Short mmCIF file of C-alpha atoms and ligand atoms in Angstrom, two decimals:
data_model
loop_
_atom_site.label_atom_id
_atom_site.label_comp_id
_atom_site.label_asym_id
_atom_site.label_seq_id
_atom_site.Cartn_x
_atom_site.Cartn_y
_atom_site.Cartn_z
CA MET A 1010 -8.74 151.69 56.58
CA GLU A 1011 -10.46 150.76 53.33
CA PHE A 1012 -8.85 147.82 51.45
CA ASN A 1013 -11.14 147.69 48.40
CA ASN A 1014 -9.14 148.32 45.18
CA LYS A 1015 -5.97 149.05 47.13
CA VAL A 1016 -2.73 147.72 45.59
CA VAL A 1017 -1.06 145.57 48.22
CA VAL A 1018 2.36 143.90 48.00
CA VAL A 1019 2.95 141.00 50.42
CA THR A 1020 6.46 139.56 50.60
CA GLY A 1021 6.77 135.96 51.72
CA GLY A 1022 3.22 135.65 50.42
CA ALA A 1023 3.58 132.07 49.19
CA ASN A 1024 3.27 130.45 52.63
CA GLY A 1025 2.21 130.85 56.23
CA ILE A 1026 1.20 134.27 57.54
CA GLY A 1027 1.94 135.94 54.17
CA LYS A 1028 -0.37 133.57 52.29
CA ALA A 1029 -3.17 134.15 54.81
CA LEU A 1030 -2.64 137.91 54.48
CA CYS A 1031 -2.88 137.71 50.66
CA GLU A 1032 -6.15 135.77 50.91
CA GLN A 1033 -7.69 138.15 53.45
CA PHE A 1034 -6.65 141.31 51.54
CA ALA A 1035 -8.10 139.79 48.34
CA ASP A 1036 -11.37 138.90 50.12
CA LEU A 1037 -11.70 142.60 50.98
CA GLY A 1038 -11.27 143.62 47.33
CA ALA A 1039 -7.56 144.51 47.30
CA LYS A 1040 -5.33 143.91 44.25
CA VAL A 1041 -2.62 141.69 45.67
CA ALA A 1042 0.96 141.10 44.52
CA VAL A 1043 2.30 137.86 46.02
CA VAL A 1044 6.07 138.18 46.24
CA ASP A 1045 8.26 135.24 47.27
CA LEU A 1046 11.49 133.36 46.61
CA GLU A 1047 9.26 130.40 45.72
CA ILE A 1048 7.84 131.59 42.43
CA ASP A 1049 5.57 128.60 41.69
CA ALA A 1050 3.95 128.77 45.12
CA ALA A 1051 3.66 132.58 44.81
CA ARG A 1052 1.86 132.16 41.46
CA GLN A 1053 -0.49 129.57 42.96
CA VAL A 1054 -1.50 131.92 45.76
CA ALA A 1055 -1.82 134.78 43.24
CA ASP A 1056 -4.06 132.65 40.99
CA SER A 1057 -6.31 131.75 43.91
CA CYS A 1058 -6.77 135.41 44.89
CA GLY A 1059 -6.81 136.96 41.41
CA GLY A 1060 -3.47 138.70 41.96
CA LEU A 1061 0.03 138.85 40.56
CA GLY A 1062 2.75 136.34 41.56
CA LEU A 1063 6.40 137.40 41.44
CA GLY A 1064 9.65 135.54 42.15
CA VAL A 1065 11.78 137.87 44.27
CA ASP A 1066 14.65 137.61 46.73
CA VAL A 1067 13.76 140.40 49.15
CA GLY A 1068 17.33 140.46 50.43
CA ILE A 1069 18.44 141.90 47.08
CA GLU A 1070 17.55 145.55 46.56
CA ALA A 1071 17.39 145.31 42.75
CA ASP A 1072 14.81 142.50 43.09
CA ILE A 1073 12.56 144.68 45.27
CA GLN A 1074 12.90 147.63 42.90
CA ALA A 1075 12.03 145.41 39.91
CA ALA A 1076 9.05 143.96 41.76
CA VAL A 1077 7.69 147.42 42.59
CA LEU A 1078 8.03 148.47 38.92
CA ALA A 1079 6.23 145.28 37.80
CA VAL A 1080 3.42 145.84 40.31
CA GLU A 1081 3.03 149.50 39.25
CA ALA A 1082 2.85 148.45 35.59
CA LYS A 1083 0.35 145.61 36.12
CA LEU A 1084 -1.76 146.63 39.16
CA GLY A 1085 -1.04 150.33 39.70
CA PRO A 1086 0.90 152.37 42.30
CA VAL A 1087 1.55 150.58 45.59
CA ASP A 1088 -0.78 151.66 48.41
CA ILE A 1089 0.31 149.08 51.01
CA PHE A 1090 3.64 147.25 51.23
CA VAL A 1091 3.76 144.35 53.68
CA SER A 1092 7.34 143.19 54.39
CA ASN A 1093 6.48 139.79 55.80
CA ALA A 1094 9.19 137.47 54.39
CA GLY A 1095 11.45 136.31 57.20
CA VAL A 1096 13.98 133.63 58.01
CA SER A 1097 14.98 131.88 61.22
CA PHE A 1098 17.84 129.49 61.81
CA SER A 1099 19.24 128.71 65.29
CA ASP A 1100 22.47 128.95 67.25
CA ALA A 1101 23.30 125.38 66.13
CA PRO A 1102 25.65 123.62 65.70
CA GLY A 1103 27.59 125.29 68.53
CA TRP A 1104 24.57 126.56 70.55
CA MET A 1105 26.56 129.56 71.72
CA ALA A 1106 25.00 132.97 71.14
CA ALA A 1107 27.56 133.80 68.45
CA SER A 1108 28.04 130.35 66.96
CA ALA A 1109 25.80 130.53 63.89
CA SER A 1110 27.80 131.06 60.68
CA ASN A 1111 28.39 134.48 59.14
CA GLU A 1112 26.22 133.31 56.25
CA VAL A 1113 23.31 132.73 58.64
CA TRP A 1114 23.83 136.15 60.24
CA GLN A 1115 24.08 137.89 56.87
CA THR A 1116 21.00 136.20 55.44
CA SER A 1117 19.09 137.11 58.61
CA TRP A 1118 20.15 140.77 58.23
CA ASN A 1119 19.29 140.83 54.55
CA VAL A 1120 15.84 139.27 54.84
CA ASN A 1121 14.71 140.35 58.32
CA VAL A 1122 16.02 143.94 58.21
CA MET A 1123 17.46 145.20 54.92
CA ALA A 1124 14.42 144.01 52.93
CA HIS A 1125 12.33 146.46 55.01
CA VAL A 1126 14.80 149.26 54.20
CA TYR A 1127 14.78 148.40 50.47
CA ALA A 1128 10.97 148.33 50.40
CA ALA A 1129 10.69 151.69 52.17
CA ARG A 1130 13.23 153.24 49.81
CA ALA A 1131 11.38 151.84 46.77
CA VAL A 1132 7.87 153.02 47.67
CA ILE A 1133 7.99 156.00 50.05
CA PRO A 1134 8.85 158.76 47.52
CA ASP A 1135 5.88 157.82 45.33
CA MET A 1136 3.59 157.39 48.35
CA ILE A 1137 4.52 160.90 49.55
CA GLN A 1138 3.76 162.31 46.11
CA ARG A 1139 0.39 160.58 46.06
CA GLY A 1140 -0.54 161.81 49.56
CA GLY A 1141 0.27 158.76 51.68
CA GLY A 1142 0.54 155.01 51.99
CA TYR A 1143 0.95 152.15 54.45
CA LEU A 1144 4.02 150.09 55.37
CA VAL A 1145 3.53 146.96 57.45
CA ASN A 1146 6.69 145.25 58.68
CA VAL A 1147 6.38 141.80 60.19
CA ALA A 1148 8.92 141.53 63.00
CA SER A 1149 8.33 139.16 65.94
CA GLY A 1150 7.72 138.77 69.64
CA ALA A 1151 11.50 138.24 69.57
CA SER A 1152 11.79 141.98 68.77
CA LEU A 1153 10.55 142.79 72.28
CA LEU A 1154 11.66 139.69 74.14
CA CYS A 1155 14.19 137.13 72.87
CA GLN A 1156 14.03 133.89 70.90
CA VAL A 1157 15.97 131.52 73.14
CA GLY A 1158 18.48 129.57 71.01
CA ASP A 1159 18.47 131.95 68.02
CA ALA A 1160 20.61 135.04 68.53
CA ALA A 1161 20.62 136.03 64.85
CA TYR A 1162 16.81 135.99 64.75
CA SER A 1163 16.44 137.90 68.03
CA THR A 1164 18.99 140.53 66.99
CA THR A 1165 17.62 141.16 63.52
CA LYS A 1166 13.98 141.19 64.62
CA THR A 1167 14.89 143.76 67.30
CA ALA A 1168 16.54 145.84 64.56
CA ALA A 1169 13.40 145.51 62.42
CA LEU A 1170 11.37 147.07 65.24
CA GLY A 1171 13.90 149.91 65.49
CA PHE A 1172 13.62 150.62 61.76
CA ALA A 1173 9.81 150.60 61.91
CA GLU A 1174 9.96 153.15 64.76
CA SER A 1175 12.19 155.40 62.62
CA LEU A 1176 9.78 155.07 59.69
CA ALA A 1177 6.76 155.97 61.81
CA ILE A 1178 8.46 158.95 63.46
CA THR A 1179 10.04 160.31 60.27
CA HIS A 1180 7.11 159.82 57.91
CA GLY A 1181 4.02 160.23 60.08
CA ASP A 1182 3.63 163.79 58.84
CA ASP A 1183 3.88 162.53 55.24
CA ASN A 1184 0.74 160.48 55.95
CA ILE A 1185 2.73 157.24 55.72
CA LYS A 1186 1.14 154.82 58.19
CA VAL A 1187 3.44 152.24 59.73
CA SER A 1188 2.63 149.07 61.64
CA VAL A 1189 5.07 146.54 63.00
CA VAL A 1190 3.70 143.07 63.67
CA CYS A 1191 5.07 141.14 66.65
CA PRO A 1192 3.55 137.66 66.96
CA LEU A 1193 4.66 135.06 69.47
CA TYR A 1194 4.22 131.58 67.94
CA VAL A 1195 2.19 130.93 64.79
CA ALA A 1196 1.65 127.46 63.26
CA THR A 1197 3.57 127.76 59.97
CA ARG A 1198 6.53 126.07 58.31
CA MET A 1199 8.80 128.19 60.54
CA THR A 1200 7.53 126.44 63.68
CA GLU A 1201 6.79 123.03 62.11
CA GLY A 1202 7.05 120.15 64.60
CA GLY A 1203 7.41 122.64 67.47
CA ARG A 1204 10.71 123.99 66.04
CA GLY A 1205 11.90 126.95 68.11
CA VAL A 1206 8.74 126.99 70.22
CA SER A 1207 9.59 127.57 73.85
CA GLY A 1208 7.62 128.53 76.94
CA ASN A 1209 3.93 127.92 77.35
CA ASP A 1210 2.67 130.43 74.83
CA GLN A 1211 -0.36 129.76 72.73
CA VAL A 1212 0.38 128.83 69.10
CA ILE A 1213 -2.17 130.57 66.87
CA THR A 1214 -3.05 129.88 63.22
CA ALA A 1215 -1.68 131.90 60.31
CA GLU A 1216 -5.26 132.95 59.54
CA ASP A 1217 -5.75 134.36 63.05
CA ALA A 1218 -2.39 136.16 62.86
CA ALA A 1219 -3.40 137.71 59.51
CA LYS A 1220 -6.82 138.70 60.88
CA SER A 1221 -5.11 140.49 63.74
CA VAL A 1222 -2.86 142.35 61.24
CA LEU A 1223 -5.86 143.59 59.25
CA GLU A 1224 -7.66 144.66 62.43
CA GLY A 1225 -4.52 146.47 63.59
CA MET A 1226 -4.27 148.24 60.22
CA GLU A 1227 -7.92 149.27 60.39
CA ALA A 1228 -7.19 150.87 63.76
CA GLU A 1229 -3.82 152.20 62.45
CA THR A 1230 -2.06 150.64 65.43
CA PHE A 1231 1.74 150.92 65.34
CA LEU A 1232 2.54 147.80 67.38
CA ILE A 1233 0.30 144.93 66.36
CA MET A 1234 0.45 142.04 68.85
CA PRO A 1235 -1.60 139.03 67.74
CA HIS A 1236 -0.95 137.44 71.18
CA SER A 1237 -2.28 139.55 74.05
CA ASP A 1238 0.30 138.05 76.50
CA LEU A 1239 3.15 139.82 74.71
CA ALA A 1240 2.25 143.25 76.10
CA THR A 1241 2.35 141.87 79.66
CA TYR A 1242 5.75 140.21 79.10
CA ALA A 1243 7.18 143.36 77.48
CA GLN A 1244 5.92 145.53 80.35
CA GLY A 1245 7.59 143.19 82.85
CA LYS A 1246 10.86 143.41 80.91
CA GLY A 1247 10.69 147.21 80.76
CA ALA A 1248 9.95 147.46 84.48
CA ASP A 1249 12.90 145.31 85.60
CA TYR A 1250 15.44 144.23 82.98
CA ASP A 1251 17.62 142.22 85.41
CA ARG A 1252 14.67 140.24 86.71
CA TRP A 1253 13.63 139.55 83.11
CA ILE A 1254 17.13 138.26 82.15
CA LYS A 1255 17.06 135.96 85.20
CA GLY A 1256 13.64 134.65 84.19
CA MET A 1257 14.79 134.04 80.60
CA ARG A 1258 17.89 132.19 81.89
CA ARG A 1259 15.59 129.95 83.96
CA MET A 1260 13.47 129.35 80.89
CA ARG A 1261 16.54 128.45 78.81
CA LYS A 1262 17.67 126.01 81.52
CA GLY A 1263 14.31 124.27 81.34
CA ILE A 1264 14.61 123.95 77.57
CA VAL A 1265 18.14 122.51 77.82
CA GLU A 1266 17.02 119.99 80.45
CA GLN A 1267 14.31 118.74 78.12
CA ASN A 1268 16.73 118.57 75.20
CA PRO A 1269 20.39 118.20 76.28
CA SER A 1270 21.66 118.26 72.67
CA TYR A 1271 20.57 121.92 72.68
CA ASP A 1272 23.37 122.94 75.06
CA TYR A 1273 26.95 123.72 74.10
CA GLN A 1274 29.86 121.63 75.42
CA ARG A 1275 31.90 123.44 78.00
N1 NAD B 1406 5.66 131.46 62.68
C1 NAD B 1406 5.92 132.14 63.81
O1 NAD B 1406 5.79 131.62 64.94
C2 NAD B 1406 6.36 133.58 63.74
C3 NAD B 1406 6.42 134.31 64.94
C4 NAD B 1406 6.84 135.63 64.89
C5 NAD B 1406 7.15 136.22 63.68
N2 NAD B 1406 7.08 135.49 62.54
C6 NAD B 1406 7.45 136.16 61.28
O2 NAD B 1406 6.37 136.10 60.39
C7 NAD B 1406 6.86 136.20 59.04
C8 NAD B 1406 6.25 135.08 58.20
O3 NAD B 1406 6.73 133.84 58.69
P1 NAD B 1406 5.89 132.48 58.62
O4 NAD B 1406 5.80 131.98 60.00
O5 NAD B 1406 4.67 132.65 57.80
O6 NAD B 1406 6.99 131.55 57.91
P2 NAD B 1406 6.97 130.72 56.55
O7 NAD B 1406 8.30 130.07 56.52
O8 NAD B 1406 5.74 129.89 56.45
O9 NAD B 1406 6.90 131.84 55.41
C9 NAD B 1406 7.96 132.69 55.12
C10 NAD B 1406 7.92 133.00 53.64
O10 NAD B 1406 8.99 133.91 53.35
C11 NAD B 1406 9.60 133.49 52.13
N3 NAD B 1406 10.97 133.97 52.07
C12 NAD B 1406 12.02 133.61 52.85
N4 NAD B 1406 13.14 134.24 52.44
C13 NAD B 1406 12.79 135.02 51.39
C14 NAD B 1406 13.50 135.89 50.53
N5 NAD B 1406 14.81 136.08 50.66
N6 NAD B 1406 12.81 136.53 49.54
C15 NAD B 1406 11.48 136.33 49.38
N7 NAD B 1406 10.75 135.50 50.16
C16 NAD B 1406 11.40 134.85 51.14
C17 NAD B 1406 9.52 131.97 52.18
O11 NAD B 1406 9.70 131.38 50.89
C18 NAD B 1406 8.13 131.76 52.76
O12 NAD B 1406 7.15 131.71 51.75
C19 NAD B 1406 8.38 136.13 59.16
O13 NAD B 1406 8.93 137.41 59.09
C20 NAD B 1406 8.60 135.53 60.55
O14 NAD B 1406 9.86 135.86 61.09
C21 NAD B 1406 6.69 134.19 62.53
#
């Protein structure tokens, strides 16, 4: 995969993994559009990598369509669209699997799933006409396993993996490449102060996560796993689902023991 002169859109590009991706694409000569809710931060990243910064709510289809038009007008047709923006909340305050508010669930659907649908709808027809393109959807290790204490995140990230599979199967013959990125923990604002981090998994830097994405794209790998442990865990789950649920329940118990306020009142 050659990145020089490619037009790349990165959503959630103002911070964390998205920012590192913008910088690494730019270093390889790509023309980068940094798309984020936080317009000032998006512009700062764009300035530092000679790209275009746009204020966009990826959960709103009209915003994505407008962003694609702006990118086409200023940088050229989109070669690579990276849907990286994501949100995570938690099951708090009730700590039951269904206790997060409908607003939290809806925002999670809009940003973690529907934004990928809107992006695909906005760019695929033109990519097909031009002979191909690349969609990269950042999901999570929670797509294959489960984020203990955050049912909305686990559910929507699993759905994001399902949509990426449909994209790859439906559009492979149109020369649309698809990768779905499933990191375990990455040191960004999302995991600040150890928020949501459970188990003994290694926390990697945003730069290392981005490097792994670019390497995965070069190899045109569908499932990009920046943490090698994930494949082992996912294989164990696939081999024996009941054993995996028991193991995850044990893990949750350990988390609750360390932090009793995490549990719900019976
Ligand atoms: N940090 C981790 O441990 C981890 C692990 C697995 C997957 N991920 C995923 O990686 C992606 C990047 O997360 P990060 O860790 O860099 O987090 P981050 O919070 O540092 O960055 C997320 C970015 O998305 C932007 N964003 C949020 N909602 C948006 C919206 N509606 N429209 C436009 N932009 C929006 C934010 O402003 C922010 O710049 C997310 O999809 C996240 O779920 C992160």
